[in-house]
mmCIF file with all atom_site columns, C-alpha atoms and ligand atoms in Angstrom:
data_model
loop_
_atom_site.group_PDB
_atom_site.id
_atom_site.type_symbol
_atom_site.label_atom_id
_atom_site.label_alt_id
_atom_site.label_comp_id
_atom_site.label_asym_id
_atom_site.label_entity_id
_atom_site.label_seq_id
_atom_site.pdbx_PDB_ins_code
_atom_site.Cartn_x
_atom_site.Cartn_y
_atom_site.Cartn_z
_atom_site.occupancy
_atom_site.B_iso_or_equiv
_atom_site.pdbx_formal_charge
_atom_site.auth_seq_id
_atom_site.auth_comp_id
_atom_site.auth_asym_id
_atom_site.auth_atom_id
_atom_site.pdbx_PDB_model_num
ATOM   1   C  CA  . UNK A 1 1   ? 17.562  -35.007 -4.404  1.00 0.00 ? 29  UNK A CA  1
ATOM   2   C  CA  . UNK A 1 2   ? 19.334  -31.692 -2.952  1.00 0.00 ? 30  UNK A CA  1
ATOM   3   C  CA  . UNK A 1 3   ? 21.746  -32.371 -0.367  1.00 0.00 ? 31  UNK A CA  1
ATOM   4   C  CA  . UNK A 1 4   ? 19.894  -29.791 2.056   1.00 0.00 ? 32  UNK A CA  1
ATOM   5   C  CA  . UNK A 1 5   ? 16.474  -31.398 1.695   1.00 0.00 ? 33  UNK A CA  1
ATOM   6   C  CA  . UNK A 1 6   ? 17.702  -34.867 2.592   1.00 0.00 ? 34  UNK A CA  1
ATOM   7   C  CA  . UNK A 1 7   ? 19.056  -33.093 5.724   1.00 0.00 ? 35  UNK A CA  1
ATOM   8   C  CA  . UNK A 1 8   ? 15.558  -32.169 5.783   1.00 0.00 ? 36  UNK A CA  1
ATOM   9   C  CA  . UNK A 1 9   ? 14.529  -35.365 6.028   1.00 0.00 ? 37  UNK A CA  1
ATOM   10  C  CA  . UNK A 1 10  ? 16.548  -36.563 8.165   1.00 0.00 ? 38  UNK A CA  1
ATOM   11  C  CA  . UNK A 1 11  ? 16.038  -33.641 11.008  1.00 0.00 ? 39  UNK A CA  1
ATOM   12  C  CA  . UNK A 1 12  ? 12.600  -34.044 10.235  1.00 0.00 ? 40  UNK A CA  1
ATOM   13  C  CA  . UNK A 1 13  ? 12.724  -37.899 11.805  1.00 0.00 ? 41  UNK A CA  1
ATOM   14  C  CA  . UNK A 1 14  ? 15.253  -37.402 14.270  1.00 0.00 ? 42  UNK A CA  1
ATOM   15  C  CA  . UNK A 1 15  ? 14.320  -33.912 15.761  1.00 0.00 ? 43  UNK A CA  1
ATOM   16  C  CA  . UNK A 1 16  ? 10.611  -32.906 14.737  1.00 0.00 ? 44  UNK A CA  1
ATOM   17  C  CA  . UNK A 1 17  ? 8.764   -36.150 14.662  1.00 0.00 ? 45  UNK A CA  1
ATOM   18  C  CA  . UNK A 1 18  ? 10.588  -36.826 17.427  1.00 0.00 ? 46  UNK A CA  1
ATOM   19  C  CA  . UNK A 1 19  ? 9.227   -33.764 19.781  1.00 0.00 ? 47  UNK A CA  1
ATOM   20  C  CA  . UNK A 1 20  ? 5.374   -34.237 18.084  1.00 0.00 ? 48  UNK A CA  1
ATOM   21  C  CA  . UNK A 1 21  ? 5.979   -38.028 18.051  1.00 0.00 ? 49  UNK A CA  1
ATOM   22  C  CA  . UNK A 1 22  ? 2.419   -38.833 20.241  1.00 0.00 ? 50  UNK A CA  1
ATOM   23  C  CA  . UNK A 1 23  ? 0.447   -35.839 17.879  1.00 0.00 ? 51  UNK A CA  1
ATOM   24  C  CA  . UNK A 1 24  ? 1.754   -38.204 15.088  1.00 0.00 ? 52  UNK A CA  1
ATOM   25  C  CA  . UNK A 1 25  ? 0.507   -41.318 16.191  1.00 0.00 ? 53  UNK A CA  1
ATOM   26  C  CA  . UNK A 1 26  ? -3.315  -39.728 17.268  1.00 0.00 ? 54  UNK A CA  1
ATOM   27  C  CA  . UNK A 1 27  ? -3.310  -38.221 13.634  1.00 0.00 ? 55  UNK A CA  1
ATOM   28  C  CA  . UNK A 1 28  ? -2.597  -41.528 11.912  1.00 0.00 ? 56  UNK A CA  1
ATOM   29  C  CA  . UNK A 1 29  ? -6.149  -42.662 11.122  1.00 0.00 ? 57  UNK A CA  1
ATOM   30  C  CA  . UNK A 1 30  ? -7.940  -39.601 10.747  1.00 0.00 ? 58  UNK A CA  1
ATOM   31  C  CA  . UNK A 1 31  ? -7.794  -35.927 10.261  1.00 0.00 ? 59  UNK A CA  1
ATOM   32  C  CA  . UNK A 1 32  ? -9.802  -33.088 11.849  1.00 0.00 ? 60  UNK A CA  1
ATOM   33  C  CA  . UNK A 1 33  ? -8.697  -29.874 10.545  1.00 0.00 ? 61  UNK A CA  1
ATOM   34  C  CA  . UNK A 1 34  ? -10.741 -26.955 11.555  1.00 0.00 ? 62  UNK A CA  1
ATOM   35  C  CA  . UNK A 1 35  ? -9.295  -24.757 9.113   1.00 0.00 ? 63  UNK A CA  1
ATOM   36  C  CA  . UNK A 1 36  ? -9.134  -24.900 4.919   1.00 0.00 ? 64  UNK A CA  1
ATOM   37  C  CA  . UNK A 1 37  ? -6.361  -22.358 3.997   1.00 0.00 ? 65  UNK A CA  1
ATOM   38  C  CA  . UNK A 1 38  ? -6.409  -21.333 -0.107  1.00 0.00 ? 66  UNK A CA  1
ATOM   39  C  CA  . UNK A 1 39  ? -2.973  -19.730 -0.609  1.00 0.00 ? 67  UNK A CA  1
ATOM   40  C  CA  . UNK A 1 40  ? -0.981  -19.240 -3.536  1.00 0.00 ? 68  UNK A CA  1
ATOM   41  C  CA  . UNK A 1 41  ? 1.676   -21.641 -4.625  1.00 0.00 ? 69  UNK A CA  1
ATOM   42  C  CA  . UNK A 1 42  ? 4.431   -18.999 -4.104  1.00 0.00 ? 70  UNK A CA  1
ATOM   43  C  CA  . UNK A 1 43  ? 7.383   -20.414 -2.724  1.00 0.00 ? 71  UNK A CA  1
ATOM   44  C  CA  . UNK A 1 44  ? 7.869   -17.214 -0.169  1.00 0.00 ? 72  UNK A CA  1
ATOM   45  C  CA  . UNK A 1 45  ? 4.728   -18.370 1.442   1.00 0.00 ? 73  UNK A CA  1
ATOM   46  C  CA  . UNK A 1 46  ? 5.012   -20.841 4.079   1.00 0.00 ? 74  UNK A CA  1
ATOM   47  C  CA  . UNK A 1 47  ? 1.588   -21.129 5.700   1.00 0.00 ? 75  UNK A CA  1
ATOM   48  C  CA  . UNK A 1 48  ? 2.560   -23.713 8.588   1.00 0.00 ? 76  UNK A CA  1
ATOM   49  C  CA  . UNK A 1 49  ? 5.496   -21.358 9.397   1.00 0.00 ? 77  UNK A CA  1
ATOM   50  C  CA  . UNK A 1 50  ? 2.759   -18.132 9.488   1.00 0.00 ? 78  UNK A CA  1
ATOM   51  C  CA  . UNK A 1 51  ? 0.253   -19.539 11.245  1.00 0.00 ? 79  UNK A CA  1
ATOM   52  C  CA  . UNK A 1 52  ? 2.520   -21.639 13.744  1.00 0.00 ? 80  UNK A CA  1
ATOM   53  C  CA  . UNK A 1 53  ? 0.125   -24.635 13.357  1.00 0.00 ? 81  UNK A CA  1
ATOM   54  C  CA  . UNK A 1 54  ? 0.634   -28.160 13.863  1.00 0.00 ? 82  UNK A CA  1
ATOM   55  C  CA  . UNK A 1 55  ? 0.167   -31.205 11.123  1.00 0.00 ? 83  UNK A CA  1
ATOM   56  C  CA  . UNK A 1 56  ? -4.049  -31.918 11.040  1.00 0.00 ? 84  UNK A CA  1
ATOM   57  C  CA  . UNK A 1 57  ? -4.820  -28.150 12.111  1.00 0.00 ? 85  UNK A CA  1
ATOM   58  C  CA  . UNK A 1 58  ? -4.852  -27.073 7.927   1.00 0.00 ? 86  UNK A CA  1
ATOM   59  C  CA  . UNK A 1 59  ? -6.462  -28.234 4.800   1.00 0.00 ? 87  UNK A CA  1
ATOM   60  C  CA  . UNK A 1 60  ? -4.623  -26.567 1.965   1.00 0.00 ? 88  UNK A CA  1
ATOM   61  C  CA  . UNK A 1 61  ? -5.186  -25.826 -0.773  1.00 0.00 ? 89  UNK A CA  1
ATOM   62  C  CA  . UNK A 1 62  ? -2.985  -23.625 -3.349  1.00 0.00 ? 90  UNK A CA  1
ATOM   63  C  CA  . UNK A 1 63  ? -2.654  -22.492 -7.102  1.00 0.00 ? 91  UNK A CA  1
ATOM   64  C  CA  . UNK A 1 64  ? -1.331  -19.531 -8.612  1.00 0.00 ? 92  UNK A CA  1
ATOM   65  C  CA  . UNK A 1 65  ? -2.638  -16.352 -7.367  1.00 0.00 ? 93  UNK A CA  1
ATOM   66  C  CA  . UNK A 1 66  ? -4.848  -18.231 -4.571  1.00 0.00 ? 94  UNK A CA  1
ATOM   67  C  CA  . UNK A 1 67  ? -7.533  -18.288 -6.780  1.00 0.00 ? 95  UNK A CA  1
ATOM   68  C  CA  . UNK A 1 68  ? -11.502 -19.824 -6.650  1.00 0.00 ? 96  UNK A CA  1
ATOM   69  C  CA  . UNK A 1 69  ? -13.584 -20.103 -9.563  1.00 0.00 ? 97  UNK A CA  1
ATOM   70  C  CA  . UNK A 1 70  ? -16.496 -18.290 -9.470  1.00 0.00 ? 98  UNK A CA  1
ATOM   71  C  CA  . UNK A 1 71  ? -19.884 -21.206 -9.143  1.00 0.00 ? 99  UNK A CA  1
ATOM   72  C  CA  . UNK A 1 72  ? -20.807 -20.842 -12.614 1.00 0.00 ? 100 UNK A CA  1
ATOM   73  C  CA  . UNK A 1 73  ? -16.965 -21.185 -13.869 1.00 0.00 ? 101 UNK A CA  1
ATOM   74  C  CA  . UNK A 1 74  ? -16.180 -24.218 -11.105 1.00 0.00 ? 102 UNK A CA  1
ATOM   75  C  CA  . UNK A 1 75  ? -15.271 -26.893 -14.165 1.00 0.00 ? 103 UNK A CA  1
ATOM   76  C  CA  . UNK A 1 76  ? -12.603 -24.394 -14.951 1.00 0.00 ? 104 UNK A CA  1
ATOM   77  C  CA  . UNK A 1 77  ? -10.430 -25.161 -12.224 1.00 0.00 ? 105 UNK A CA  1
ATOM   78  C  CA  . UNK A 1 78  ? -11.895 -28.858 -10.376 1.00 0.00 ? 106 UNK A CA  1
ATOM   79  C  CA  . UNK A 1 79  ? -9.145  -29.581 -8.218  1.00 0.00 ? 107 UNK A CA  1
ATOM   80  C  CA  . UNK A 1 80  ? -9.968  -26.301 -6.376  1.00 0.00 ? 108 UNK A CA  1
ATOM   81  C  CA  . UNK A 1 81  ? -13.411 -26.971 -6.321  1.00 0.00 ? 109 UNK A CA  1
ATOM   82  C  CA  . UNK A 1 82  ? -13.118 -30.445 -5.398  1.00 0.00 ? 110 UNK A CA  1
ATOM   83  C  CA  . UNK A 1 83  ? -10.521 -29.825 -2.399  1.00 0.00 ? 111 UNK A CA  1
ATOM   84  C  CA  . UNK A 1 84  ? -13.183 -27.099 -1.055  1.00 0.00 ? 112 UNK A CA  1
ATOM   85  C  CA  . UNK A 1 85  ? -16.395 -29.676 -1.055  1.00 0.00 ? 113 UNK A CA  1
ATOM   86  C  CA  . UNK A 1 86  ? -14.392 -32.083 0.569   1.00 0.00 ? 114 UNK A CA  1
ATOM   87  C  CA  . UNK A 1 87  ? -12.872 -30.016 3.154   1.00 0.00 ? 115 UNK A CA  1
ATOM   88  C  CA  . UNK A 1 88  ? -15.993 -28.170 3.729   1.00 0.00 ? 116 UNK A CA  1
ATOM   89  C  CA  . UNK A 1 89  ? -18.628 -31.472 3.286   1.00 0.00 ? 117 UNK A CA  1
ATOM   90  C  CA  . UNK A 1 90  ? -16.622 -34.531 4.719   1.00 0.00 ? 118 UNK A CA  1
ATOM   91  C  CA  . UNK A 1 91  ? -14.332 -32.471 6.831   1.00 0.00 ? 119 UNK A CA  1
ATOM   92  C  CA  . UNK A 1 92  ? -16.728 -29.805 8.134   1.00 0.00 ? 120 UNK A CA  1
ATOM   93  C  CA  . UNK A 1 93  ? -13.836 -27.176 8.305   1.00 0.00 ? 121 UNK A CA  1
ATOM   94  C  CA  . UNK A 1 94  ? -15.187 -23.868 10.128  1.00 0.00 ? 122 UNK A CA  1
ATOM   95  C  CA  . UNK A 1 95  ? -13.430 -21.610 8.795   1.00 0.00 ? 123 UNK A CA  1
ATOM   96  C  CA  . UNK A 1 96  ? -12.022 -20.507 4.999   1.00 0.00 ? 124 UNK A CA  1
ATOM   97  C  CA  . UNK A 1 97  ? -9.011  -18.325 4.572   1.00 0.00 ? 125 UNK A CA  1
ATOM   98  C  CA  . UNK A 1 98  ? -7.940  -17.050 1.073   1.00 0.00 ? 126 UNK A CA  1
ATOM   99  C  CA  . UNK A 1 99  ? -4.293  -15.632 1.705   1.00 0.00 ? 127 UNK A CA  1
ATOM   100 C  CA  . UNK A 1 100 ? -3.290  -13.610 -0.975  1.00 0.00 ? 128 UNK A CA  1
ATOM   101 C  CA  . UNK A 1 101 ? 0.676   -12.099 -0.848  1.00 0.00 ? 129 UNK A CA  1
ATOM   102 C  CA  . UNK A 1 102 ? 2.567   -9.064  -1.392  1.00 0.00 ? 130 UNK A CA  1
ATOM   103 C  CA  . UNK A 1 103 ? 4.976   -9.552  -5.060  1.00 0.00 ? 131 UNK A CA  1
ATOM   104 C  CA  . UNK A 1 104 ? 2.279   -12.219 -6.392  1.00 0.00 ? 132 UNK A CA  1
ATOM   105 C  CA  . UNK A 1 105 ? 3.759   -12.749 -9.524  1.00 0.00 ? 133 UNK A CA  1
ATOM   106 C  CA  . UNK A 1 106 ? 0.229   -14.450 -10.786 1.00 0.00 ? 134 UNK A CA  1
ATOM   107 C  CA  . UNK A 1 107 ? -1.358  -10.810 -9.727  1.00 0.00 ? 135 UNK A CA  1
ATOM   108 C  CA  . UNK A 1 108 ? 1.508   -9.097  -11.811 1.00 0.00 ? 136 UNK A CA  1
ATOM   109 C  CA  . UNK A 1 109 ? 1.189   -11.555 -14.911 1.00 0.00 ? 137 UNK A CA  1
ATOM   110 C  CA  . UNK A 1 110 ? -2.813  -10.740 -14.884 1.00 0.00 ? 138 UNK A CA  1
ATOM   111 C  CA  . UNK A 1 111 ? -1.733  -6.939  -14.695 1.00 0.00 ? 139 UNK A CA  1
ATOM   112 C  CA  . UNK A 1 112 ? 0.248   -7.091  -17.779 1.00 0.00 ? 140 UNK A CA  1
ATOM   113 C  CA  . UNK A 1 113 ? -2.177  -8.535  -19.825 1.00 0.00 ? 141 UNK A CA  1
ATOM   114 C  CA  . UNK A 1 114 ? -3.675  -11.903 -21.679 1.00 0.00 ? 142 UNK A CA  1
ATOM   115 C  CA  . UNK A 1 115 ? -1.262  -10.592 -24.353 1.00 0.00 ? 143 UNK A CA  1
ATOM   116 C  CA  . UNK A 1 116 ? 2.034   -11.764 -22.945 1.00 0.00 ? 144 UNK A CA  1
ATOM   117 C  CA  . UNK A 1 117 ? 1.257   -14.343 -21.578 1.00 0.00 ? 145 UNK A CA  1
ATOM   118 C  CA  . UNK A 1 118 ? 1.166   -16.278 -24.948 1.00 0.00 ? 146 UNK A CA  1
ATOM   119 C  CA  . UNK A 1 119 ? 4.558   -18.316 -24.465 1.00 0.00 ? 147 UNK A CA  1
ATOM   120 C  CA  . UNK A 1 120 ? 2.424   -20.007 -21.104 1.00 0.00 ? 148 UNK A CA  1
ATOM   121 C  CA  . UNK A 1 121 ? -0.926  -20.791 -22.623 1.00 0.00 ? 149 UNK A CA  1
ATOM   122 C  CA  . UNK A 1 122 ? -2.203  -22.632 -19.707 1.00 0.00 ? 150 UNK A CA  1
ATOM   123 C  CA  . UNK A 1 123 ? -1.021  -20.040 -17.127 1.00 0.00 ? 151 UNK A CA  1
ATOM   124 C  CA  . UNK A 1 124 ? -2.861  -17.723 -20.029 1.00 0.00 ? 152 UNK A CA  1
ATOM   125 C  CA  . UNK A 1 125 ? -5.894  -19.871 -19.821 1.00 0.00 ? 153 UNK A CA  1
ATOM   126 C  CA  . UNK A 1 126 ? -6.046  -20.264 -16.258 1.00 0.00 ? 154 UNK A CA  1
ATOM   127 C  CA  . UNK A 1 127 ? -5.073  -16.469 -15.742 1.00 0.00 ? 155 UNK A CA  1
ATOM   128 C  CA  . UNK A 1 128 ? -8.319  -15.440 -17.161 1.00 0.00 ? 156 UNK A CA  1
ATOM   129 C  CA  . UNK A 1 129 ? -10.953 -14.671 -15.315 1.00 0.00 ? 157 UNK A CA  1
ATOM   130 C  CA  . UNK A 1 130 ? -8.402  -12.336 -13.354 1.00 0.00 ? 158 UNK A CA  1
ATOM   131 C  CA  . UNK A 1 131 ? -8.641  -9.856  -16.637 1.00 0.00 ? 159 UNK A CA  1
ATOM   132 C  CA  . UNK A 1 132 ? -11.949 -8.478  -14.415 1.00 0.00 ? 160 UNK A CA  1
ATOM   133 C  CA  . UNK A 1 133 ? -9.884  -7.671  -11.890 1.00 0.00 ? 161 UNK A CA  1
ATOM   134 C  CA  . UNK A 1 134 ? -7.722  -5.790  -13.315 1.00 0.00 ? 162 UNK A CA  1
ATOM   135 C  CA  . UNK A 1 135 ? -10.382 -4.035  -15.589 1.00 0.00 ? 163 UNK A CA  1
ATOM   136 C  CA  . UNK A 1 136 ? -11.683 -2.954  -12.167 1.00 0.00 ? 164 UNK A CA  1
ATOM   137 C  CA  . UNK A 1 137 ? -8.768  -1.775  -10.804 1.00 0.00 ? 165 UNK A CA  1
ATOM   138 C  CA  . UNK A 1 138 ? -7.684  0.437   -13.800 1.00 0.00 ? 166 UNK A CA  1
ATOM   139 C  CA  . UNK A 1 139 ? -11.200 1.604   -14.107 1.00 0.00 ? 167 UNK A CA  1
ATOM   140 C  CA  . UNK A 1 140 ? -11.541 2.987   -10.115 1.00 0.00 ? 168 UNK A CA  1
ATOM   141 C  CA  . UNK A 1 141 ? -7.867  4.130   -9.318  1.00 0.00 ? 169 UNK A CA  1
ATOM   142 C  CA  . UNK A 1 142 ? -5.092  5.776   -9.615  1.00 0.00 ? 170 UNK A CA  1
ATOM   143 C  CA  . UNK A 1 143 ? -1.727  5.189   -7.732  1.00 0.00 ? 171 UNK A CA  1
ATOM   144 C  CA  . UNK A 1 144 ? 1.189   6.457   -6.744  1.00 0.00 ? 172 UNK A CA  1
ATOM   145 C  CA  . UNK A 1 145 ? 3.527   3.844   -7.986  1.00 0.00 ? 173 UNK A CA  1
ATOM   146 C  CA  . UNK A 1 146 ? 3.442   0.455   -9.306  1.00 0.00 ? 174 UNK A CA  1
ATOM   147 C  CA  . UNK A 1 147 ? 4.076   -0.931  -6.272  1.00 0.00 ? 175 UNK A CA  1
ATOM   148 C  CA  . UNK A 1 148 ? 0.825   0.646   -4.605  1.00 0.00 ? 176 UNK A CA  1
ATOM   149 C  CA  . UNK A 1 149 ? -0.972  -0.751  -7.881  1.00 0.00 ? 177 UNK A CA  1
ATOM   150 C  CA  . UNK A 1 150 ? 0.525   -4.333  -7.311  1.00 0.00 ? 178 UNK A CA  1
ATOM   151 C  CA  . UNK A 1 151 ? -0.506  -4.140  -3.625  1.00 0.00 ? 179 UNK A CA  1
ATOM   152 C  CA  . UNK A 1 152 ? -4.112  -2.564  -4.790  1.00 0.00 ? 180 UNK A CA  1
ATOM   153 C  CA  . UNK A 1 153 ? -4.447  -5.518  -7.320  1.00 0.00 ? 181 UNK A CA  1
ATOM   154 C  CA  . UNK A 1 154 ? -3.755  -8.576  -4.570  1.00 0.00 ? 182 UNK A CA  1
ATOM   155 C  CA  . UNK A 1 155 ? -5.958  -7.039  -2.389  1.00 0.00 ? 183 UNK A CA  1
ATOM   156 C  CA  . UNK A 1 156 ? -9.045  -6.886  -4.433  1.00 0.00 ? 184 UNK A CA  1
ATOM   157 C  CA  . UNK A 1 157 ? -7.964  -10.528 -5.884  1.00 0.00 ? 185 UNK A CA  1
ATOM   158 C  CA  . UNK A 1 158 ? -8.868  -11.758 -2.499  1.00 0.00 ? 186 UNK A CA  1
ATOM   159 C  CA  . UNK A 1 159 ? -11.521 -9.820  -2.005  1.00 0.00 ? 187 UNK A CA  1
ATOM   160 C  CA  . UNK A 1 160 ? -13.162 -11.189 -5.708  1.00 0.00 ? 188 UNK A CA  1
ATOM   161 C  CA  . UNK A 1 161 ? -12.239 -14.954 -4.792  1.00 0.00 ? 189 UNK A CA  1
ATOM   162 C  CA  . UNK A 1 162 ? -13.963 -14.524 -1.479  1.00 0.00 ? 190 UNK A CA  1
ATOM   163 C  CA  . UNK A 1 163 ? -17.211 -13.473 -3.315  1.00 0.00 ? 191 UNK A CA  1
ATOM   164 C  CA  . UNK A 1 164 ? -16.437 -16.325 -5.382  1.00 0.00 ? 192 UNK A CA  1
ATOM   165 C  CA  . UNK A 1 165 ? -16.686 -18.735 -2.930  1.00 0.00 ? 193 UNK A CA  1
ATOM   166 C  CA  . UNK A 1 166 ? -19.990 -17.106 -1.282  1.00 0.00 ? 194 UNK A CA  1
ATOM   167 C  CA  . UNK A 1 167 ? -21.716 -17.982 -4.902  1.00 0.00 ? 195 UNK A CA  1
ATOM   168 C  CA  . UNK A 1 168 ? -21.321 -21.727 -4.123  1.00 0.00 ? 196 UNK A CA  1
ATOM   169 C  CA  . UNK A 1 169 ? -24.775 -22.920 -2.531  1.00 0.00 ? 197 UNK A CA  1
ATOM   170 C  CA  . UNK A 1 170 ? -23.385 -25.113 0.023   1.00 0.00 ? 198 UNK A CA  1
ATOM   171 C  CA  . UNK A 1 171 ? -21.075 -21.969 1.028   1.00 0.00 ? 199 UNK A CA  1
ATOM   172 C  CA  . UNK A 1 172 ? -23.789 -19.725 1.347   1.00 0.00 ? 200 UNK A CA  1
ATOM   173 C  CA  . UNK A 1 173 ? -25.611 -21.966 3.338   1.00 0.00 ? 201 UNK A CA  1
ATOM   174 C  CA  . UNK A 1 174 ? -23.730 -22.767 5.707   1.00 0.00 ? 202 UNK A CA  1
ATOM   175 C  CA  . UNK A 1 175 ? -22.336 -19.026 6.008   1.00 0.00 ? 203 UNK A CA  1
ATOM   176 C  CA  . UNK A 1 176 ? -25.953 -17.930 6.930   1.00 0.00 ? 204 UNK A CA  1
ATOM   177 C  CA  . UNK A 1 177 ? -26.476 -20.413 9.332   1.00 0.00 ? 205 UNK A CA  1
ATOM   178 C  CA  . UNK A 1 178 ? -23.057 -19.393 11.405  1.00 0.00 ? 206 UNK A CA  1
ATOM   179 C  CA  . UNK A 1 179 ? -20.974 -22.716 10.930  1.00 0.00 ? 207 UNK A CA  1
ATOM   180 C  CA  . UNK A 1 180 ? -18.795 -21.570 8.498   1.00 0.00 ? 208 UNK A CA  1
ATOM   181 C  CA  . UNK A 1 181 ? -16.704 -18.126 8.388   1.00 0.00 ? 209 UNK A CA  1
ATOM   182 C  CA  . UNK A 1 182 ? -14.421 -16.839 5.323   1.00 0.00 ? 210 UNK A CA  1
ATOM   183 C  CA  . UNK A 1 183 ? -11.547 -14.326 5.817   1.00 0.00 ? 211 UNK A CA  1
ATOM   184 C  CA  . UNK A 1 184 ? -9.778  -12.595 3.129   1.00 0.00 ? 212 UNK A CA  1
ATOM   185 C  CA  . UNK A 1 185 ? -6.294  -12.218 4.415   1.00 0.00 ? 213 UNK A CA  1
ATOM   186 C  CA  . UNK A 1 186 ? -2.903  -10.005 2.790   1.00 0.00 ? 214 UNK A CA  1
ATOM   187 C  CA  . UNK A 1 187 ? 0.455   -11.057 3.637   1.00 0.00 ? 215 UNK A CA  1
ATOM   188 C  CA  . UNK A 1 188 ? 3.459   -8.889  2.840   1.00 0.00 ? 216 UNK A CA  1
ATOM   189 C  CA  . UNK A 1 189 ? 6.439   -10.963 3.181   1.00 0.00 ? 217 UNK A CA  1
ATOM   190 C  CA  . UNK A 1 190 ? 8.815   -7.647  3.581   1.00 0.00 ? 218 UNK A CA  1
ATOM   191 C  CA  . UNK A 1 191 ? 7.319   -6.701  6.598   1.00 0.00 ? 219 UNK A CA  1
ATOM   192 C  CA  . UNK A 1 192 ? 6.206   -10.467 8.087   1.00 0.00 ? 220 UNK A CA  1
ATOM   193 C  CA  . UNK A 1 193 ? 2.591   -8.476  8.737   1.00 0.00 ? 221 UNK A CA  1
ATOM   194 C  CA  . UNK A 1 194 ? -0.730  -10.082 7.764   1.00 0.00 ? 222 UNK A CA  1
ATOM   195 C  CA  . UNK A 1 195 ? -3.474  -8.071  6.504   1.00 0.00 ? 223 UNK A CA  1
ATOM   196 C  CA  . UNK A 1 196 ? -7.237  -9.225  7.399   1.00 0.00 ? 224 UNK A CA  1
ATOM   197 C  CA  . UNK A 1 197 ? -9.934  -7.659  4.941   1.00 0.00 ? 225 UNK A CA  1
ATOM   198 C  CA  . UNK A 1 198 ? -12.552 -5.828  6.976   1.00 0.00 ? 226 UNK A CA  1
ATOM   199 C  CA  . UNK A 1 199 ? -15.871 -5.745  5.393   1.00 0.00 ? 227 UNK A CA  1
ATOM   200 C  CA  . UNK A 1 200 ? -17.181 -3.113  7.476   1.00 0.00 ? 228 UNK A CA  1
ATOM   201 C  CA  . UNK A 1 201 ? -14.731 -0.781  6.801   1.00 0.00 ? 229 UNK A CA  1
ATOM   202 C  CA  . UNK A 1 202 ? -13.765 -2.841  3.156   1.00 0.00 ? 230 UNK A CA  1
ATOM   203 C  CA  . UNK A 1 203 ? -10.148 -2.131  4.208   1.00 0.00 ? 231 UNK A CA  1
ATOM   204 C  CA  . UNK A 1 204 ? -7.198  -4.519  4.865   1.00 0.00 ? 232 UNK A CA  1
ATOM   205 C  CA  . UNK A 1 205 ? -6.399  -4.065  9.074   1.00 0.00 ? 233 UNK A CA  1
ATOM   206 C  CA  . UNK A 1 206 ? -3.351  -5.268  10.512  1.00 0.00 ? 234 UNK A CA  1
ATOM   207 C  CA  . UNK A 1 207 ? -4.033  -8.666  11.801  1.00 0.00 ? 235 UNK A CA  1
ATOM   208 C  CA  . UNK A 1 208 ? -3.800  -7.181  15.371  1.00 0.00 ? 236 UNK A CA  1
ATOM   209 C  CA  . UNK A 1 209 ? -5.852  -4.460  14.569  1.00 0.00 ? 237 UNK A CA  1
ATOM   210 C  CA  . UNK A 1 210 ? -8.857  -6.847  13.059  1.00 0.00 ? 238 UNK A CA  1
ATOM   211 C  CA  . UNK A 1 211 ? -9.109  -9.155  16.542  1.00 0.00 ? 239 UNK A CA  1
ATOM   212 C  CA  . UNK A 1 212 ? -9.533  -5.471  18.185  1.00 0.00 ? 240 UNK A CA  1
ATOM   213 C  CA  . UNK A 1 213 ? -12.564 -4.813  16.419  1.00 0.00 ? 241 UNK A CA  1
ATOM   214 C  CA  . UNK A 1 214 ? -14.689 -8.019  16.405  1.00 0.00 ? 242 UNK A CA  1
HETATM 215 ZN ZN1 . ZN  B 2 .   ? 1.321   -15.386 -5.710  1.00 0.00 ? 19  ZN  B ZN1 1
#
């Protein structure tokens, strides 16, 4: 093991346990997190560190490019699915976030095309269904740069996996009788700021801007 994660380890018993040491004990039969978070497995995204939580606030869940399958795809991808039904069923979570991330390389793989991604076939496989994402993207814009065309890309990534998770029933039910909320959220790790998808005005507000205007 790397010598600076067993430092880890160690500060992690002798400093942090330490100071959370009676959360610790309350959490060690059960958990009752009121939040399932659906990032991407980037290493530049720390949720715990964004959000500030504490251990049994989160369920998480993450894959490459933060992605859901759609209902009618859900055997594609079961450990997704499976994490969501059990955070949403036995958990009862009240809230979904889908985080997607400025740089996501699994957004920049799906803009360069099925093609080269040949040398990664699973990555290729799973990659997939992003292809109508991208069709969309190239089909409704143009952009200044490749940057703004990354950025443009993540952001309606989120927004399809959100709709992706509405076409579960259980979702939708659950949605339309108030005990469940999803958010679509954008974080560029340059800046440290979080971007919160407003349906209303279907643009990304600063996360400060979105409380504002609920
Ligand atoms: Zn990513």
């Amino acid at each position: 093991m790397l010598e600076r994660l067993k430092d880890g380890l160690t500060n992690f018993r002798n400093v942090t346990y330490e100071k959370y040491k009676h959360l610790y004990h309350d959490l060690e039969q059960e958990q009752h997190p009121h939040t399932l978070f659906i990032a991407c497995s980037d290493s530049r995204v720390n949720p715990e560190r964004l959000l500030d939580s504490q251990p049994g606030e989160i369920f998480m869940v993450r894959n490459i490019a933060n992605t859901v399958p759609a209902y009618e795809l859900s055997q594609n991808d079961p450990t997704t699915v499976a994490s969501i039904e059990f955070a949403v069923e036995v958990l009862g979570v009240k809230e979904i976030i889908i985080c997607g991330h400025s740089n996501c390389g699994g957004c920049a793989a799906a803009i360069s095309g099925q093609e080269n991604l040949t040398h990664i076939p699973f990555t290729q496989h799973y990659l997939k269904p992003l292809e109508s994402v991208k069709e969309k993207l190239e089909a409704h814009n143009s952009f200044p740069d490749e940057n703004a065309k990354a950025t443009q890309m993540e952001h309606m990534n989120v927004i399809e996996q959100v709709d992706h998770l509405k076409s579960y029933p259980n979702i939708r039910k659950r949605l339309e009788s108030g005990t469940l909320e999803i958010e679509g959220w954008h974080y560029d790790i340059k800046s440290g700021n979080v971007f919160i998808y407003d349906e209303t005005t279907q643009s990304f507000l600063k996360s400060e801007e979105y409380q504002s205007v609920q």
